[in-house]
mmCIF file of C-alpha atoms in Angstrom:
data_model
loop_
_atom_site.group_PDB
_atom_site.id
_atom_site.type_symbol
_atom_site.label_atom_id
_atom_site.label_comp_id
_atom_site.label_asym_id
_atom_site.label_seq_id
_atom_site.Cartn_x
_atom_site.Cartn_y
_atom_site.Cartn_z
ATOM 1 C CA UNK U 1 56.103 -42.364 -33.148
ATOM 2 C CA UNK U 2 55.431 -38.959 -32.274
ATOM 3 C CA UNK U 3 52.665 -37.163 -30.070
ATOM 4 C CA UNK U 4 50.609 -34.991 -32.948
ATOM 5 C CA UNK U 5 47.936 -34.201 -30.420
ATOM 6 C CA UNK U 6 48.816 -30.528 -29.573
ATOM 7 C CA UNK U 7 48.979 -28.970 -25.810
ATOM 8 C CA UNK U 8 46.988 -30.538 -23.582
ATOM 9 C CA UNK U 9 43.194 -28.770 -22.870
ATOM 10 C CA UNK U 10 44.388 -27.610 -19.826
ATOM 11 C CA UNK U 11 47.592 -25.490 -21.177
ATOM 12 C CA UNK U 12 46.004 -23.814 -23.960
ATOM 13 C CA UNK U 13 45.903 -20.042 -23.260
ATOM 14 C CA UNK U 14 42.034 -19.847 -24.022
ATOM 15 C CA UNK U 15 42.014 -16.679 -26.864
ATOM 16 C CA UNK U 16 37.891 -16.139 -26.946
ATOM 17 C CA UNK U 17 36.005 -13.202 -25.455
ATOM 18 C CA UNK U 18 34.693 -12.953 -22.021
ATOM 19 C CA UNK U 19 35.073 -15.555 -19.172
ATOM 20 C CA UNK U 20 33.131 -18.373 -20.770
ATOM 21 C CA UNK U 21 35.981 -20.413 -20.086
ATOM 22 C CA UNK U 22 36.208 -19.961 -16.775
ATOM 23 C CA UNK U 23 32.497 -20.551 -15.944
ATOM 24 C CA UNK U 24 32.802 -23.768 -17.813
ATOM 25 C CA UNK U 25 35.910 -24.947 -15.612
ATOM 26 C CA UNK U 26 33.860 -24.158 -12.602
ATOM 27 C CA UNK U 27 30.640 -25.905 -13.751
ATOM 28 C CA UNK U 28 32.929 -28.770 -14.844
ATOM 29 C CA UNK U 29 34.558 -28.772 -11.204
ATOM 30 C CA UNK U 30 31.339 -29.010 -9.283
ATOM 31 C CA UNK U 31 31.258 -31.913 -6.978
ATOM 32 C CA UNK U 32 27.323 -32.707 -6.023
ATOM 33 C CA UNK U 33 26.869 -33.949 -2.390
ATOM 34 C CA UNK U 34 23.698 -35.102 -3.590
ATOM 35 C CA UNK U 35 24.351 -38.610 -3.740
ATOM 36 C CA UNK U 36 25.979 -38.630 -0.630
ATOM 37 C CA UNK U 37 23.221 -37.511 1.373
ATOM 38 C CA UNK U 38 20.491 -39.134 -0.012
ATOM 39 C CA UNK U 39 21.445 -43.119 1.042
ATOM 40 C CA UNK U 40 22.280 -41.441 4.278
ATOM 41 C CA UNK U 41 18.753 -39.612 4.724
ATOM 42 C CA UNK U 42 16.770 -42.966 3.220
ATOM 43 C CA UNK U 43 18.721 -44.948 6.278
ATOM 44 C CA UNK U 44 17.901 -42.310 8.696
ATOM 45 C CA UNK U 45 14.127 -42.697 7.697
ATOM 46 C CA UNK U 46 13.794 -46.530 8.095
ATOM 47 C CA UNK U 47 15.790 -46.132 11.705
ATOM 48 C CA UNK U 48 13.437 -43.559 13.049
ATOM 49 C CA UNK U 49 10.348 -45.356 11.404
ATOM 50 C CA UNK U 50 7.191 -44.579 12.605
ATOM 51 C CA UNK U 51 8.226 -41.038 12.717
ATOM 52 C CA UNK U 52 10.838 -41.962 9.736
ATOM 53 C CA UNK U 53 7.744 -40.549 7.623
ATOM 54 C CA UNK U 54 8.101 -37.257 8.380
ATOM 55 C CA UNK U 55 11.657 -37.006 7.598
ATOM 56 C CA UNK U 56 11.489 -38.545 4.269
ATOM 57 C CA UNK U 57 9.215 -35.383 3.278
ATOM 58 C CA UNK U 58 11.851 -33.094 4.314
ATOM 59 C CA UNK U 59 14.261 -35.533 2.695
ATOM 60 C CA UNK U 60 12.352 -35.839 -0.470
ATOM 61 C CA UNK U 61 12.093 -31.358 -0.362
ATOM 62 C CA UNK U 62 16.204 -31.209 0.566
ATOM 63 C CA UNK U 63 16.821 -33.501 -2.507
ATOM 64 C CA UNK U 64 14.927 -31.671 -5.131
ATOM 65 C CA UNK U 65 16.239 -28.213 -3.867
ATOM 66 C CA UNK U 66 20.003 -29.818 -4.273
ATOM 67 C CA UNK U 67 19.256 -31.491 -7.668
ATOM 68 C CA UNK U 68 17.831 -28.162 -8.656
ATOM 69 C CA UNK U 69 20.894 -26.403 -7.272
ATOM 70 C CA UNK U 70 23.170 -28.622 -8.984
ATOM 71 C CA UNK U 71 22.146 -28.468 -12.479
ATOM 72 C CA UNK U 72 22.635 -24.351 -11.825
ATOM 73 C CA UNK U 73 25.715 -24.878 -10.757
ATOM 74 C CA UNK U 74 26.797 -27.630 -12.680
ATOM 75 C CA UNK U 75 25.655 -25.070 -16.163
ATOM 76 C CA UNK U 76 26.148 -22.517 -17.987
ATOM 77 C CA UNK U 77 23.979 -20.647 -19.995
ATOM 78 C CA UNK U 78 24.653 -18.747 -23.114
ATOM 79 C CA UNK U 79 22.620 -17.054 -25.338
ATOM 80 C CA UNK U 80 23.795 -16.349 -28.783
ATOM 81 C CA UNK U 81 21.895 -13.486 -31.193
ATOM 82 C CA UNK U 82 23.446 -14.534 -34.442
ATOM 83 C CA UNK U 83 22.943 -12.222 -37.527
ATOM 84 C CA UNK U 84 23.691 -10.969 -41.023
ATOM 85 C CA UNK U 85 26.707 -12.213 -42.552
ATOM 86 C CA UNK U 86 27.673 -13.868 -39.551
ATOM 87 C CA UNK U 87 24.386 -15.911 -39.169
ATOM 88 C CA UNK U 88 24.827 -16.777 -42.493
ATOM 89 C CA UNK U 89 28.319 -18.122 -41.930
ATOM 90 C CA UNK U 90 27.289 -19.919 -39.242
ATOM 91 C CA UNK U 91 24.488 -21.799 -40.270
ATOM 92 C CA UNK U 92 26.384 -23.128 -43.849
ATOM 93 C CA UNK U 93 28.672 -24.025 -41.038
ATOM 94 C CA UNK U 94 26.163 -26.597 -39.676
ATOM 95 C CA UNK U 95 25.179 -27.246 -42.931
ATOM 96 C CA UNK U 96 28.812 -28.486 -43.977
ATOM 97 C CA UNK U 97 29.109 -30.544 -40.242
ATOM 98 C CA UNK U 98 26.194 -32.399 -41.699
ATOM 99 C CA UNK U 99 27.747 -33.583 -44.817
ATOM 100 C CA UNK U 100 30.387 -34.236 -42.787
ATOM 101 C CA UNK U 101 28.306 -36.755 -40.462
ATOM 102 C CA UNK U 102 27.259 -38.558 -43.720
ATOM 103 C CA UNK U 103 31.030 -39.454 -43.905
ATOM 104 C CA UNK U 104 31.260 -43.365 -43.397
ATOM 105 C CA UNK U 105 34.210 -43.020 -40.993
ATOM 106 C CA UNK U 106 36.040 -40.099 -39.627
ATOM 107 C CA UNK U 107 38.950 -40.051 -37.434
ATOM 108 C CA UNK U 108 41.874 -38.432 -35.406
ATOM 109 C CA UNK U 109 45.985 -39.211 -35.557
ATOM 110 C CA UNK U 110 46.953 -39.035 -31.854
ATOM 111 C CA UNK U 111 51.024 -39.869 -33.097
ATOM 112 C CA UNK U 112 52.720 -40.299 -36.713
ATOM 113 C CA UNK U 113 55.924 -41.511 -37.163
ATOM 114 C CA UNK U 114 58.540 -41.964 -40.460
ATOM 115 C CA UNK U 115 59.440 -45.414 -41.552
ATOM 116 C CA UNK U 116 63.657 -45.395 -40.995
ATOM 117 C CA UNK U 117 64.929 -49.090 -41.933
ATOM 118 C CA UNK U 118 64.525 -51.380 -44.968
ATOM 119 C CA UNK U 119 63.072 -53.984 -42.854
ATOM 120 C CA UNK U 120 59.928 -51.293 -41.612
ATOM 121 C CA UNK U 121 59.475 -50.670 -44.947
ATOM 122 C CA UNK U 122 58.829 -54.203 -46.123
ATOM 123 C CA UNK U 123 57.192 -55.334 -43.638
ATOM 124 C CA UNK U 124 54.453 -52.523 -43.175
ATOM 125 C CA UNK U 125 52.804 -53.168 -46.796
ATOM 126 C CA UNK U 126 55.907 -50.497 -48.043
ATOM 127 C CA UNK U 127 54.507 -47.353 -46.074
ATOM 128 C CA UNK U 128 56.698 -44.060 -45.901
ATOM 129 C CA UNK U 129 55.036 -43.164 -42.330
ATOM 130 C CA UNK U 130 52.975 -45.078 -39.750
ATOM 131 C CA UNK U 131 50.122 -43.163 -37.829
ATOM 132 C CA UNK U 132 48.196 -44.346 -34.524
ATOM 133 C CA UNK U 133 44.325 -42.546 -34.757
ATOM 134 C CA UNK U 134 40.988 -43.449 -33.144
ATOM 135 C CA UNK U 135 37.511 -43.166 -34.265
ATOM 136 C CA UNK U 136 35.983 -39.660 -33.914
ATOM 137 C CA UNK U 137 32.432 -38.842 -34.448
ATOM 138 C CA UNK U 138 30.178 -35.706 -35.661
ATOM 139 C CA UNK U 139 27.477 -34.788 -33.806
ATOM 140 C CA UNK U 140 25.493 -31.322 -32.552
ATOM 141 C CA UNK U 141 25.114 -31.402 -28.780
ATOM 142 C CA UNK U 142 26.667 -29.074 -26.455
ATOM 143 C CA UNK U 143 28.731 -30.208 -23.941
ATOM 144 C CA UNK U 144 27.353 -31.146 -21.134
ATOM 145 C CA UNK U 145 28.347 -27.964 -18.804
ATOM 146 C CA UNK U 146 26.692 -25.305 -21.487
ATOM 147 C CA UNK U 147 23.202 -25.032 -21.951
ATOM 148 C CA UNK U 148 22.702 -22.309 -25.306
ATOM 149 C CA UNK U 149 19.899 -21.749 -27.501
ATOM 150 C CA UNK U 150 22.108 -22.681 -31.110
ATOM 151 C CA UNK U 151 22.834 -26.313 -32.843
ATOM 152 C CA UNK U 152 26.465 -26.765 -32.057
ATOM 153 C CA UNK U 153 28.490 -28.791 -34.563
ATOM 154 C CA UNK U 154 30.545 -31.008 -32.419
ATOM 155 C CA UNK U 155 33.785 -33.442 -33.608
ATOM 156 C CA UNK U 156 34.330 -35.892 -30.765
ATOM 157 C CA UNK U 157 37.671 -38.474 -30.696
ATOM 158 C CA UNK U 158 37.867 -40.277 -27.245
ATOM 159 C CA UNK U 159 37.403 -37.999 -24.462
ATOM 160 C CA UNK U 160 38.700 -34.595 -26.194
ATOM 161 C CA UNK U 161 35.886 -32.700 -28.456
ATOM 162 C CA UNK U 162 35.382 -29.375 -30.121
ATOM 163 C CA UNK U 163 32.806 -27.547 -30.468
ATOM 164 C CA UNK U 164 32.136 -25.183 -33.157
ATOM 165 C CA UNK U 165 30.269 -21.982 -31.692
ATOM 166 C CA UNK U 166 29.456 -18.806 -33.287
ATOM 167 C CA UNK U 167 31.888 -16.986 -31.965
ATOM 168 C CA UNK U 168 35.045 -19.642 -31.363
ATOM 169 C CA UNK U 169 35.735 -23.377 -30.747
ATOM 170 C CA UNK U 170 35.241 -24.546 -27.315
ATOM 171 C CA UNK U 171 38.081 -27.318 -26.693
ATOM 172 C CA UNK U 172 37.396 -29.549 -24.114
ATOM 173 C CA UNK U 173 38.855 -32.754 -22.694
ATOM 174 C CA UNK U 174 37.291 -34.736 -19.338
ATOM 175 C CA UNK U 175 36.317 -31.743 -16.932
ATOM 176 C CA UNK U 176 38.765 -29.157 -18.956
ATOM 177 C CA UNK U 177 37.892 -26.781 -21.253
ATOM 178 C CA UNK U 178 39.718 -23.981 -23.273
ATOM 179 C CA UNK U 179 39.068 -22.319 -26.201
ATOM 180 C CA UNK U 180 39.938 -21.087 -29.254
ATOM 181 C CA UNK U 181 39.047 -17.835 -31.576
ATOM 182 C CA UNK U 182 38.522 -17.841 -35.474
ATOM 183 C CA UNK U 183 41.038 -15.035 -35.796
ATOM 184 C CA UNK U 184 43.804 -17.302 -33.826
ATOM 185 C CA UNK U 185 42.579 -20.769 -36.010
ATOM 186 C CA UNK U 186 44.798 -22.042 -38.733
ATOM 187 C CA UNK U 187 43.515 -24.809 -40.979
ATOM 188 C CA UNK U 188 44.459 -26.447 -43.941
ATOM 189 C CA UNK U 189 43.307 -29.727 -46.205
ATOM 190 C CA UNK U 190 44.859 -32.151 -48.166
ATOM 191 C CA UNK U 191 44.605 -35.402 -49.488
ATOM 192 C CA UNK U 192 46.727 -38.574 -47.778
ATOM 193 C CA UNK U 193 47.307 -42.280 -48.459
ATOM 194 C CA UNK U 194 46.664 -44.869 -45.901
ATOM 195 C CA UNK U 195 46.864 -48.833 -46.209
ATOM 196 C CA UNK U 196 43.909 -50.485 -44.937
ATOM 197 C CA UNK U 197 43.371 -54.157 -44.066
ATOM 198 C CA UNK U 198 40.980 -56.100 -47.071
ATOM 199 C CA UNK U 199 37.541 -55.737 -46.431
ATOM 200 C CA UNK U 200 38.195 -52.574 -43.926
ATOM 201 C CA UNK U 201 38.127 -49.870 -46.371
ATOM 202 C CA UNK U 202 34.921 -47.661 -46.147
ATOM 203 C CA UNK U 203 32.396 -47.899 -48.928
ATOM 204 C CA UNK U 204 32.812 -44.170 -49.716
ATOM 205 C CA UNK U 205 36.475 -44.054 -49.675
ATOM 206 C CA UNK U 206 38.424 -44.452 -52.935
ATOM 207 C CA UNK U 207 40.995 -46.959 -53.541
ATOM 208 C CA UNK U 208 44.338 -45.403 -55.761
ATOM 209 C CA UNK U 209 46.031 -48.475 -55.871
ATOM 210 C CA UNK U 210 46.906 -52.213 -53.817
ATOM 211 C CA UNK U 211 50.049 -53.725 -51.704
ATOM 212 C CA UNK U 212 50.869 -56.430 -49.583
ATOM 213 C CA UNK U 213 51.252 -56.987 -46.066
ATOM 214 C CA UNK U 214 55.155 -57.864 -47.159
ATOM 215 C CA UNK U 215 56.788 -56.272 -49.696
ATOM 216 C CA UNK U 216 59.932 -56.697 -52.094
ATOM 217 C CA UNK U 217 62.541 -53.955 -52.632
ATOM 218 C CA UNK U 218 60.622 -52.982 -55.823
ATOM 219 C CA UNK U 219 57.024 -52.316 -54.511
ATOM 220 C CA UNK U 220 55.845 -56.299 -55.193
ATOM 221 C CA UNK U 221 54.687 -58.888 -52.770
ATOM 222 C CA UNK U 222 57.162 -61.012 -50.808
ATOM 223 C CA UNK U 223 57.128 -64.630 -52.309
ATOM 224 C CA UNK U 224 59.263 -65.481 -48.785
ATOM 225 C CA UNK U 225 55.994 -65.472 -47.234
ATOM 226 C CA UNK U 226 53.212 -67.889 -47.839
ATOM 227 C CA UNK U 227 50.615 -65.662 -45.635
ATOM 228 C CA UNK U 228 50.978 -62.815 -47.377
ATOM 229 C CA UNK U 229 47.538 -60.737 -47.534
ATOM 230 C CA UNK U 230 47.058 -57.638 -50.521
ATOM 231 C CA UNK U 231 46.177 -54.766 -48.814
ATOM 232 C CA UNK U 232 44.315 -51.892 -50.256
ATOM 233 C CA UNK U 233 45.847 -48.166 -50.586
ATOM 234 C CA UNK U 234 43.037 -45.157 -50.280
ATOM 235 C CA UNK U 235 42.682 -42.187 -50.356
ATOM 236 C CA UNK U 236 41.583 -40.313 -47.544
ATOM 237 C CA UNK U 237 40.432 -36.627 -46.890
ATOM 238 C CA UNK U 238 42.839 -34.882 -44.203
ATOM 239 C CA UNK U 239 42.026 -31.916 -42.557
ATOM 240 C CA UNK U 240 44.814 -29.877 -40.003
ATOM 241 C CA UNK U 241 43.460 -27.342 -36.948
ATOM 242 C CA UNK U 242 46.020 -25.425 -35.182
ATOM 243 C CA UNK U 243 46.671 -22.312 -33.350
ATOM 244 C CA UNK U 244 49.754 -20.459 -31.541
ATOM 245 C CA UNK U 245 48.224 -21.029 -28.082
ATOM 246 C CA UNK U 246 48.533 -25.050 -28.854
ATOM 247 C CA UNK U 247 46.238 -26.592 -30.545
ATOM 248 C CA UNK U 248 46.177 -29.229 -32.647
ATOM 249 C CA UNK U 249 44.155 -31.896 -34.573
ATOM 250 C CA UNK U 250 44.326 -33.722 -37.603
ATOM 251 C CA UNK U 251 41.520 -35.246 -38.929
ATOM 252 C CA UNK U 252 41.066 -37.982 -41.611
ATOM 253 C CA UNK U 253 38.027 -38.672 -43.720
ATOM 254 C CA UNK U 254 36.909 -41.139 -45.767
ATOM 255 C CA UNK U 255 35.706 -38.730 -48.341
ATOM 256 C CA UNK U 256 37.983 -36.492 -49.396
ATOM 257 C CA UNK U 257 35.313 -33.684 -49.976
ATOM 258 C CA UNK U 258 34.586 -33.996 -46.354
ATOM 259 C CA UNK U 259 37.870 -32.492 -45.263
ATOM 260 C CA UNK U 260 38.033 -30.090 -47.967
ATOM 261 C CA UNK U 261 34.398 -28.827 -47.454
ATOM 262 C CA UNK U 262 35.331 -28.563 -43.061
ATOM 263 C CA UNK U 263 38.411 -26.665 -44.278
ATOM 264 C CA UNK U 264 36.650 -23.886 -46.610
ATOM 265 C CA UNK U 265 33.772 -22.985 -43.981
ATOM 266 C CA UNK U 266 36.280 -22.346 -41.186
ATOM 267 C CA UNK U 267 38.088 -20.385 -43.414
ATOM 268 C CA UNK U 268 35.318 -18.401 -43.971
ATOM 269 C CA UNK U 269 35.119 -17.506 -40.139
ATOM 270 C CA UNK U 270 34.259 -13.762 -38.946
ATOM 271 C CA UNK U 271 37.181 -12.975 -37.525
ATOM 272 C CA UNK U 272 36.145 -10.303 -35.395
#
């Protein structure tokens, strides 16, 4: 199977305004000594005890000045003034991520991959293509490097999210971020089979039509095999993010609406 994943967080040329970027890779790269010092200055205290007193006060006052140093280093703050069209935008933006969260199940395809032989085709319930994809979820909390004053519709699969701001989407994978503009986004939704296991279908998918785990030349089960579970065909919501710079995610839903709906409010972007 092939990769479908995109460049990697760290290659994409990030395409928004201003050195947000930047600040969040430096934030993100912060090492605290914090943790270091403080077993070391607790030690130090019971050693030197009576006087061990003393130093745990200037302890206790170094700590809270580096905790308080950290989280300003460790953040970045952005303040977004949204208005007018663009507010408006924006907000049915959140309002669609919501709809979106109400999805039973939501997921990304890290690698797809075209049935060749005969022999893959009957015995993977007679699929055309075979996908690997993980669990993603919806949420709206900023990553943990930006602190901002806005709900921030957030798709998360694994350790690479996005984050929908007013102004681009904020990529970001471990300790790496990137980013992409509206203006440089290209999306797109369709509809897609898959062939789930019985009993693993979500409730709010809908099921176009049943197969075996084994199938015949002509689409029926395998009598060869006595094990031989139906399987049931649905139809899924799909919804494709790209950009020149490298990105790329596809997205499945379990309502189809979902996908669609994601897909008309980014198109709807400013693009300024």
């Amino acid at each position: 199977m092939k990769d479908v994943t995109g460049a990697a967080v760290h290659e994409l040329v990030p395409t928004g305004r201003g050195d947000i970027v930047e600040q969040l890779n430096d934030a993100a790269g912060h090492r605290s000594i914090l943790w270091l010092i403080a077993p070391f200055l607790f030690v130090a205290g019971l050693v030197l005890a009576p006087w061990g007193w003393a130093l745990s006060g200037a302890a206790v006052a170094a700590l809270v000045f580096l905790l308080l140093r950290d989280q300003v280093t460790s953040r970045v703050v952005v303040f977004y003034d949204v208005d007018g069209a663009d507010e408006r935008w924006f907000e049915s933006l959140i309002d669609t991520t919501k709809i979106a969260a109400g999805s039973q199940r939501i997921w990304r395809v890290l690698e797809s991959g075209q049935v060749v032989t005969t022999r893959q085709h009957k015995t993977n319930a007679g699929a055309a293509n075979l996908i690997n994809r993980i669990v993603a979820a919806v949420s709206f909390d900023a990553p943990r490097h930006l602190a901002t004053n806005i709900t921030v519709p957030t798709i998360t699969a694994g350790s690479t999210s996005l984050h929908f701001l007013p102004d681009r989407i904020l990529v970001k994978d471990g300790r790496h971020y990137a980013d992409v503009a509206y203006g440089d986004l290209f999306s797109g939704a369709t509809t897609t089979r898959f062939i789930e296991a019985a009993g693993a279908a979500p409730r709010d998918a809908q099921k176009v039509d049943r197969t075996w785990q084994y199938v015949n030349v002509k689409g029926g089960p395998d009598r060869r095999y006595s094990n031989n579970p139906e399987r049931s065909v649905m139809l899924y919501g799909q919804l494709e993010m790209s950009s020149q710079s490298g990105l790329y995610w596809k997205v499945q839903t379990s309502a189809t609406y979902v996908a669609a709906q994601l897909n008309a409010a980014l198109r709807a972007a400013p693009r300024h």
